[in-house]
PDB file of C-alpha atoms in Angstrom:
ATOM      1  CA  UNK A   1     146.843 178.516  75.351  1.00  0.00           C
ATOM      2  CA  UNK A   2     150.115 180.687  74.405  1.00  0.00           C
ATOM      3  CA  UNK A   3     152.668 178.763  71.763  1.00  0.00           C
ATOM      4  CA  UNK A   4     155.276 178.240  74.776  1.00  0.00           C
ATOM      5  CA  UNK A   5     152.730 176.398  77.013  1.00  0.00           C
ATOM      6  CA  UNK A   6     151.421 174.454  74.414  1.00  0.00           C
ATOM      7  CA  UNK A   7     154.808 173.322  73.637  1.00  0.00           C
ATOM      8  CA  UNK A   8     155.730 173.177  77.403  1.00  0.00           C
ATOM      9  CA  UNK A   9     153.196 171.311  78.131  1.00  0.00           C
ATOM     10  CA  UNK A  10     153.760 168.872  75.203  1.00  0.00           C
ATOM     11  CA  UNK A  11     157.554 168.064  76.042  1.00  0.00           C
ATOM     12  CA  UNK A  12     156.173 167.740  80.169  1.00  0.00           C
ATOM     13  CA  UNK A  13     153.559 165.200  78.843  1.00  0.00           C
ATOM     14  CA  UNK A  14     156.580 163.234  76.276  1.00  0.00           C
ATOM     15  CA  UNK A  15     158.811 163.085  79.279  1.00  0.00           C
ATOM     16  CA  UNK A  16     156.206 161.378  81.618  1.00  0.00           C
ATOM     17  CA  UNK A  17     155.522 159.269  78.419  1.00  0.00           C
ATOM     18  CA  UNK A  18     158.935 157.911  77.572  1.00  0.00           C
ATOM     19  CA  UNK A  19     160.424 157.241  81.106  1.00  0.00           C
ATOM     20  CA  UNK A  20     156.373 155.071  81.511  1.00  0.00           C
ATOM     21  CA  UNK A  21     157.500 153.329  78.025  1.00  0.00           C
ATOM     22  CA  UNK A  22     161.238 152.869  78.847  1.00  0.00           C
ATOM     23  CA  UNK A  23     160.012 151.631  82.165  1.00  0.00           C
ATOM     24  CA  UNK A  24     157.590 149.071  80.866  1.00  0.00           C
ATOM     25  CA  UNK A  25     158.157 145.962  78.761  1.00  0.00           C
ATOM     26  CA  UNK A  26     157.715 146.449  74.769  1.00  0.00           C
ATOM     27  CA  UNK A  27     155.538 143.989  72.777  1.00  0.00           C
ATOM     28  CA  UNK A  28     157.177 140.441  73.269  1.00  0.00           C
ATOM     29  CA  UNK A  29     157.757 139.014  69.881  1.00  0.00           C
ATOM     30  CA  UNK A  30     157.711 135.682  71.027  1.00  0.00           C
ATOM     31  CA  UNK A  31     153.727 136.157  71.691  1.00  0.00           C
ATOM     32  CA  UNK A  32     153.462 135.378  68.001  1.00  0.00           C
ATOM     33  CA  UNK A  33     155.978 132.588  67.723  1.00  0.00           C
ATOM     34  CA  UNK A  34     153.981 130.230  64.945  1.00  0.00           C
ATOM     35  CA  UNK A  35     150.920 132.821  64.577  1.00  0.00           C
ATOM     36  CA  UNK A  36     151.114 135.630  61.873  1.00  0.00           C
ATOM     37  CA  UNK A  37     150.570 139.261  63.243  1.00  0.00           C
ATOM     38  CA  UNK A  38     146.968 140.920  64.115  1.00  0.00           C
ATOM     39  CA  UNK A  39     147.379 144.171  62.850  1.00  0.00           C
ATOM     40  CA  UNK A  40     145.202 146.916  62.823  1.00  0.00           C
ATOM     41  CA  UNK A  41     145.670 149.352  60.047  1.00  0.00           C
ATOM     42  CA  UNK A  42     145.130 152.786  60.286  1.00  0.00           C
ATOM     43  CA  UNK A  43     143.890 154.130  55.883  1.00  0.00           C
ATOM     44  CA  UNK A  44     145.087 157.592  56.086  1.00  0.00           C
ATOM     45  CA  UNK A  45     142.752 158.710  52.906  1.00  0.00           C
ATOM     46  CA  UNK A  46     143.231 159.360  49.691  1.00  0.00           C
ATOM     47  CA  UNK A  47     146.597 158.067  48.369  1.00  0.00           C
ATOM     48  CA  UNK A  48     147.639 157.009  51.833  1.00  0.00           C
ATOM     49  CA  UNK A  49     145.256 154.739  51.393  1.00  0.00           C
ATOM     50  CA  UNK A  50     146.280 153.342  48.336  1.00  0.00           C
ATOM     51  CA  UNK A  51     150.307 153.435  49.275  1.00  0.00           C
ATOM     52  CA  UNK A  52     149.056 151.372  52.324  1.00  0.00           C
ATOM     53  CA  UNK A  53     147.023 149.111  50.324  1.00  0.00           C
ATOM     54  CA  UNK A  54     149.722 147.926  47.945  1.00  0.00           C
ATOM     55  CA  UNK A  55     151.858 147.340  50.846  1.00  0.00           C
ATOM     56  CA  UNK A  56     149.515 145.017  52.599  1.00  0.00           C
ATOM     57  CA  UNK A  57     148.979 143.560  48.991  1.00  0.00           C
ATOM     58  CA  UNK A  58     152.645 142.521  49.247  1.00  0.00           C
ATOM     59  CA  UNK A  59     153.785 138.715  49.583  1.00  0.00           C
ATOM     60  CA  UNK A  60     156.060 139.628  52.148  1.00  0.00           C
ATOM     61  CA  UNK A  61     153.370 141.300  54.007  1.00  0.00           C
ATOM     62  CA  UNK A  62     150.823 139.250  53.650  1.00  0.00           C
ATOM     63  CA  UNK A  63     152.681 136.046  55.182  1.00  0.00           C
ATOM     64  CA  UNK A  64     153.199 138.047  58.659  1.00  0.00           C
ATOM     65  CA  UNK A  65     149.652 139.499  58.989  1.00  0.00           C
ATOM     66  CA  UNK A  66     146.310 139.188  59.399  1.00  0.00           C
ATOM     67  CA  UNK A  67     144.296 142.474  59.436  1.00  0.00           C
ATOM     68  CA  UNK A  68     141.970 142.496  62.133  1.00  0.00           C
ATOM     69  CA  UNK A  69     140.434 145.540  61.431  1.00  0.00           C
ATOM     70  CA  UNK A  70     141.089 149.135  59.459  1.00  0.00           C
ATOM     71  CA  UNK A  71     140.334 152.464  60.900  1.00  0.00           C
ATOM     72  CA  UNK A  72     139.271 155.167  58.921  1.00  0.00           C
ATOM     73  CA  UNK A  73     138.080 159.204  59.349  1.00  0.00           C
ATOM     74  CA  UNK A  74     134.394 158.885  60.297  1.00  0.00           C
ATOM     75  CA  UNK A  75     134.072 161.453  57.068  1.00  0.00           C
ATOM     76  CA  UNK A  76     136.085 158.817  54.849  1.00  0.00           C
ATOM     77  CA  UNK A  77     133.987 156.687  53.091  1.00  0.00           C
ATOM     78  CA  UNK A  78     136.170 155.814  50.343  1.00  0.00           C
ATOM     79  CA  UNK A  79     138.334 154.373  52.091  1.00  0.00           C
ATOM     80  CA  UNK A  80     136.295 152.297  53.853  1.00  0.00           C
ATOM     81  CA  UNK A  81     135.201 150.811  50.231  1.00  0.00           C
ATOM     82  CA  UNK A  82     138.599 150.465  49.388  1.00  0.00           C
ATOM     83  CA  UNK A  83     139.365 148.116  52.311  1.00  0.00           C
ATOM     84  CA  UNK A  84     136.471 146.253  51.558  1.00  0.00           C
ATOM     85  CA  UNK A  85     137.176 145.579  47.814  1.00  0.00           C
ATOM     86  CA  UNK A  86     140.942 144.787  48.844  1.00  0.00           C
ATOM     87  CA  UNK A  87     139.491 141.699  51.525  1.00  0.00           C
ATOM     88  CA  UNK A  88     137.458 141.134  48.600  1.00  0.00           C
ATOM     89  CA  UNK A  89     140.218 140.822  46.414  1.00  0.00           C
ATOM     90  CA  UNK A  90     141.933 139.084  48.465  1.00  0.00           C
ATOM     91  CA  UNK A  91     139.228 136.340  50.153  1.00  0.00           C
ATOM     92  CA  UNK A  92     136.706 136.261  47.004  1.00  0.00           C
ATOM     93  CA  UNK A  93     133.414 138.161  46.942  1.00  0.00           C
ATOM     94  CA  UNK A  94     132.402 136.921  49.827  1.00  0.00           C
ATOM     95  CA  UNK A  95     134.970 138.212  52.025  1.00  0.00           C
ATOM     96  CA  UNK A  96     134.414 141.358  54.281  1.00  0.00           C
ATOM     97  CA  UNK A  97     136.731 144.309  55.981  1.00  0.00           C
ATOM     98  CA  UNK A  98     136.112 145.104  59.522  1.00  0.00           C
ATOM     99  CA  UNK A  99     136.132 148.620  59.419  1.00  0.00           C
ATOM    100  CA  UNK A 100     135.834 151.022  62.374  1.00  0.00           C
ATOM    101  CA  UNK A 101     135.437 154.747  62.225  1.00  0.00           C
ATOM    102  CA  UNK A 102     137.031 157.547  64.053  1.00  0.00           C
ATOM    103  CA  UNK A 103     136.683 161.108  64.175  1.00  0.00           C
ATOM    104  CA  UNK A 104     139.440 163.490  62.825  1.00  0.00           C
ATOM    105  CA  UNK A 105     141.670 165.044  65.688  1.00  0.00           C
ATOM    106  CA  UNK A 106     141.648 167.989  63.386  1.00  0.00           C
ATOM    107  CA  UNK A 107     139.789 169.091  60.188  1.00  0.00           C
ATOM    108  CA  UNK A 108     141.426 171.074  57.784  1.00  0.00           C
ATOM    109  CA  UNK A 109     140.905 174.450  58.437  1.00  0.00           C
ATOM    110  CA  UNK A 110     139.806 174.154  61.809  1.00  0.00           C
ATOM    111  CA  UNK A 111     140.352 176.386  64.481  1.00  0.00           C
ATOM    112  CA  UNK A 112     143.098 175.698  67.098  1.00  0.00           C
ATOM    113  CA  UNK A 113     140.731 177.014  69.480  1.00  0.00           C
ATOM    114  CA  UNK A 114     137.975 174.580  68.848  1.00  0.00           C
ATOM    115  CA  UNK A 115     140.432 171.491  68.108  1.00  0.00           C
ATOM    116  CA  UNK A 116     140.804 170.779  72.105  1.00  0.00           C
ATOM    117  CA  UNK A 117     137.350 169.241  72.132  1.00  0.00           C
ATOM    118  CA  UNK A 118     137.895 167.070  68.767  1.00  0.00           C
ATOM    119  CA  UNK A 119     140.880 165.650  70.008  1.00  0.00           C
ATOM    120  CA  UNK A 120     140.010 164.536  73.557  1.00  0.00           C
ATOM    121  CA  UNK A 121     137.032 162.718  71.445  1.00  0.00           C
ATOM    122  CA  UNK A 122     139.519 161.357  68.591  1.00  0.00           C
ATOM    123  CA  UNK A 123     141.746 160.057  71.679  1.00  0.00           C
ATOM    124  CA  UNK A 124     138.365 158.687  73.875  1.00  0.00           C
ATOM    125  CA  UNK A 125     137.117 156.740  70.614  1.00  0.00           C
ATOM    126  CA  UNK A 126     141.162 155.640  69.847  1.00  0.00           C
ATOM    127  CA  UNK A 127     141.660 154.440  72.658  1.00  0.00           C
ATOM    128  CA  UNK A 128     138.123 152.325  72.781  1.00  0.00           C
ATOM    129  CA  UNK A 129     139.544 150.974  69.609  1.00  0.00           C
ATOM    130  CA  UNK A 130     142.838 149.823  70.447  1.00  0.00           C
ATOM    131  CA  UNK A 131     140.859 148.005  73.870  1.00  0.00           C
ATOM    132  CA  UNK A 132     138.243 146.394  71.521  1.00  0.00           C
ATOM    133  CA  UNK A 133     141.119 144.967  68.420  1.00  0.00           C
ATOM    134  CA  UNK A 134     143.502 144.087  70.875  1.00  0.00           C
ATOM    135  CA  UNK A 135     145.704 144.004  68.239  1.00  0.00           C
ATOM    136  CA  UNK A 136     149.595 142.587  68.060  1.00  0.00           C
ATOM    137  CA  UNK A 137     150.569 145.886  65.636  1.00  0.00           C
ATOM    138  CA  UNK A 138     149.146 148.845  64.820  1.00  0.00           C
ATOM    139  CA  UNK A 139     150.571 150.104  60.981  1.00  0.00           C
ATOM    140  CA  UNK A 140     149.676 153.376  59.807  1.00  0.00           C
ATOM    141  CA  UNK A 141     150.958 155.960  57.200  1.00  0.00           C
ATOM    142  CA  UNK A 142     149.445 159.608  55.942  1.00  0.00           C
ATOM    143  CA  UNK A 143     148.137 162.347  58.187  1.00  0.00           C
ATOM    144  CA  UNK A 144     146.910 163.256  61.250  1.00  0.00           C
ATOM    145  CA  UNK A 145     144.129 160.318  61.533  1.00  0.00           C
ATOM    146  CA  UNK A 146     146.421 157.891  62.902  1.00  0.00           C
ATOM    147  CA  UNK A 147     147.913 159.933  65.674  1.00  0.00           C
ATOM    148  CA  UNK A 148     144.739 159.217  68.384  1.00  0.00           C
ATOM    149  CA  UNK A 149     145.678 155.458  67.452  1.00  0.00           C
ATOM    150  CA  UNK A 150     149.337 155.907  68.153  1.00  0.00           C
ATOM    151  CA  UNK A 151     148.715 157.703  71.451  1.00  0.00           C
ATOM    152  CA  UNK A 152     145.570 155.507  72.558  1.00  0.00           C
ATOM    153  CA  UNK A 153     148.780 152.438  71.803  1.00  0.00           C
ATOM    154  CA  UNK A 154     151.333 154.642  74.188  1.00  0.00           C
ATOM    155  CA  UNK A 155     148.882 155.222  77.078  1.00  0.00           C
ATOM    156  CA  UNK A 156     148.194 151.476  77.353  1.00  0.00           C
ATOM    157  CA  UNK A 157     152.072 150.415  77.343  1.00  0.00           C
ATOM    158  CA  UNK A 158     152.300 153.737  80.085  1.00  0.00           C
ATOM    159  CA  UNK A 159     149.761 152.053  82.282  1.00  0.00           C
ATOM    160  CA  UNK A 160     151.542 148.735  82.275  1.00  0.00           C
ATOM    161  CA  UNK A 161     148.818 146.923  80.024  1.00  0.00           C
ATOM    162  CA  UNK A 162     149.570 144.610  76.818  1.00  0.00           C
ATOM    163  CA  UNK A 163     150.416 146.709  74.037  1.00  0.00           C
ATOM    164  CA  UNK A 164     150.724 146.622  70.313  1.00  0.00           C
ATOM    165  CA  UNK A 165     154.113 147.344  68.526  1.00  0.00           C
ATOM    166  CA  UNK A 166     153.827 150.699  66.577  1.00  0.00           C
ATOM    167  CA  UNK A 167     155.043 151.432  62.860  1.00  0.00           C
ATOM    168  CA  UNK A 168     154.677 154.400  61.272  1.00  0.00           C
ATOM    169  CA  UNK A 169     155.441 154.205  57.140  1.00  0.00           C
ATOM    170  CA  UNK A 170     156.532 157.203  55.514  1.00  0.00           C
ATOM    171  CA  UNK A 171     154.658 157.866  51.873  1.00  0.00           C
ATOM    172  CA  UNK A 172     157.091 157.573  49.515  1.00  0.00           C
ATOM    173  CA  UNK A 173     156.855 160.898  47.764  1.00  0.00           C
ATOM    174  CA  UNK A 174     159.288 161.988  50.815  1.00  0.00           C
ATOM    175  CA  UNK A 175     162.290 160.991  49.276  1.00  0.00           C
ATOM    176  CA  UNK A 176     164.296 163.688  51.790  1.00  0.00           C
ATOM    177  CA  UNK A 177     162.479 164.694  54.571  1.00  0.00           C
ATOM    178  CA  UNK A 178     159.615 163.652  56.550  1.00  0.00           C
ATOM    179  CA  UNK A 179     156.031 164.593  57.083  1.00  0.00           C
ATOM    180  CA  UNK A 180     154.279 166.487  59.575  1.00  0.00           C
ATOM    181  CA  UNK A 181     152.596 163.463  61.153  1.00  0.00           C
ATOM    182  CA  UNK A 182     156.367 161.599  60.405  1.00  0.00           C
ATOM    183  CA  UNK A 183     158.546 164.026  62.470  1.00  0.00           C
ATOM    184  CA  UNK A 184     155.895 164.409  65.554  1.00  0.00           C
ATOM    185  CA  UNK A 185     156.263 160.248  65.276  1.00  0.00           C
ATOM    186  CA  UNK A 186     160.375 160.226  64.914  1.00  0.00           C
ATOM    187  CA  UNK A 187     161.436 163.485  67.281  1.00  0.00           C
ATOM    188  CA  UNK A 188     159.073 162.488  69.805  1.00  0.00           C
ATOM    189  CA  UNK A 189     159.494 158.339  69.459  1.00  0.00           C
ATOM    190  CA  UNK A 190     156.100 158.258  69.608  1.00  0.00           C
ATOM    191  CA  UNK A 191     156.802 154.921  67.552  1.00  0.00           C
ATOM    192  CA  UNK A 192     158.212 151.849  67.768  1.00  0.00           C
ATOM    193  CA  UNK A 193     159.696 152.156  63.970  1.00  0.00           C
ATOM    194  CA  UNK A 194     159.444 154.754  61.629  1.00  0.00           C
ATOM    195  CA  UNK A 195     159.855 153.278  58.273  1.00  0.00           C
ATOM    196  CA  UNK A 196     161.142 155.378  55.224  1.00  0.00           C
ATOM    197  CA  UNK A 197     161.110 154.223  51.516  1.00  0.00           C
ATOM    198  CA  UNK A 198     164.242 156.648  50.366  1.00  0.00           C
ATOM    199  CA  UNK A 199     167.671 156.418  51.514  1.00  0.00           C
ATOM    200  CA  UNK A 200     168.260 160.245  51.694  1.00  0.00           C
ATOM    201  CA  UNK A 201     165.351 160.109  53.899  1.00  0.00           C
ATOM    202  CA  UNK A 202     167.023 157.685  56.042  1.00  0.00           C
ATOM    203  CA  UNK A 203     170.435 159.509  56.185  1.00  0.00           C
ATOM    204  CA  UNK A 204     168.329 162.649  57.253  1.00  0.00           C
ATOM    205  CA  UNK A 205     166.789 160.391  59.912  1.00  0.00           C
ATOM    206  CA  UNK A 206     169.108 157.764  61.165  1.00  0.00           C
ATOM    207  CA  UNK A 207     166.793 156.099  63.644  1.00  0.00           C
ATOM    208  CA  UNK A 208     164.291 155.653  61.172  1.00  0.00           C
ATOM    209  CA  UNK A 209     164.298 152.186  59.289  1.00  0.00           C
ATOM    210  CA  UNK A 210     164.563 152.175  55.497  1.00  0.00           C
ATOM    211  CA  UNK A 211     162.846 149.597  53.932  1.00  0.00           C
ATOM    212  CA  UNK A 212     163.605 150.291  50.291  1.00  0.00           C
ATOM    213  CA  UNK A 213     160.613 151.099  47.714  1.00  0.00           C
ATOM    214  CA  UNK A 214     157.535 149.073  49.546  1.00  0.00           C
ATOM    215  CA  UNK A 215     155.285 149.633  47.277  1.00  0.00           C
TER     216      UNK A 215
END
């Protein structure tokens, strides 16, 4: 498919998406009034993974969650050993990490050509996910793993069903500017809240919530 009708196509398809979202009800806070948060945490890999990690470690976020369950790249094992060895740090040796697997929209180095098919799976499996967690929040960070789980989240709140509040955290090496993954999230408010650790960041994006150094 040409650039232009990909891109066509893409601003068509955010259109139909936000007048569905701005014509349905957003996640009712009051749903959790005296409950903490299920959340289901998308571990973007390497040190997205351990950014997200230390902010789940925090006090602050620890006293409005409870992780139902982590999603990780089906070719992501260490992360998936990570989450289990933070529960564990957490809970004692005997505590455990639900941790389901999805496949990559996109590998690195992929062809656009071939990256149709892996996507319509990545979206299939996401949104499979988001049905099974039924979560309260979803809270993700890092690449391109957690966009299936953002979109999977925006298709159920377009069809009317319950839906999870969204929040994207920016890694904190982007002290000015966005990521990829960040400014698909902000431009197309694909999102509930983008969260950014800098304040230049913030002044660049003035939507976006700054949240100070989270980590």
């Amino acid at each position: 498919m040409p650039p232009r009708s990909l891109l066509a196509l893409l601003a068509l398809a955010n259109v139909a998406l936000w007048i569905a979202r701005a014509a349905t009800r957003a996640f009712d806070k009051s749903a959790l009034r005296g409950r903490r948060a299920r959340a289901l945490v998308v571990l973007g890999s390497g040190g997205h993974t351990a950014e997200m990690l230390r902010i789940l470690r925090d006090a602050r976020t620890l006293d409005r969650l409870d992780v139902a369950a982590y999603v990780v790249a089906s070719t992501d094992a260490q992360s998936a050993d990570r989450a289990l060895a933070f529960e564990r740090s957490r809970r004692g040796a005997r505590g455990e990490a639900r941790v389901l697997t999805i496949g990559r929209a996109r590998e690195v180095g992929q062809r656009w050509t071939t990256s149709a098919a892996t996507t319509a799976r990545a979206c299939a499996a996401a949104l499979a996910i988001v049905a099974r967690v039924n979560p309260d929040v979803v809270i993700c960070n890092g690449p391109g793993t957690c966009v299936p789980i953002v979109l999977a989240a925006m298709a159920r709140r377009a069809l009317g069903w319950r839906t999870p509040a969204t929040v994207f955290v920016e890694s904190a090496c982007r002290a000015r500017t966005l990521s990829l993954t960040g400014k698909i999230f902000y431009h197309l408010r694909c999102v509930d809240r983008v969260c950014v650790m800098w304040e230049r960041a913030h002044a660049a994006y003035p939507r976006s919530t700054f949240v100070g150094r989270a980590m």
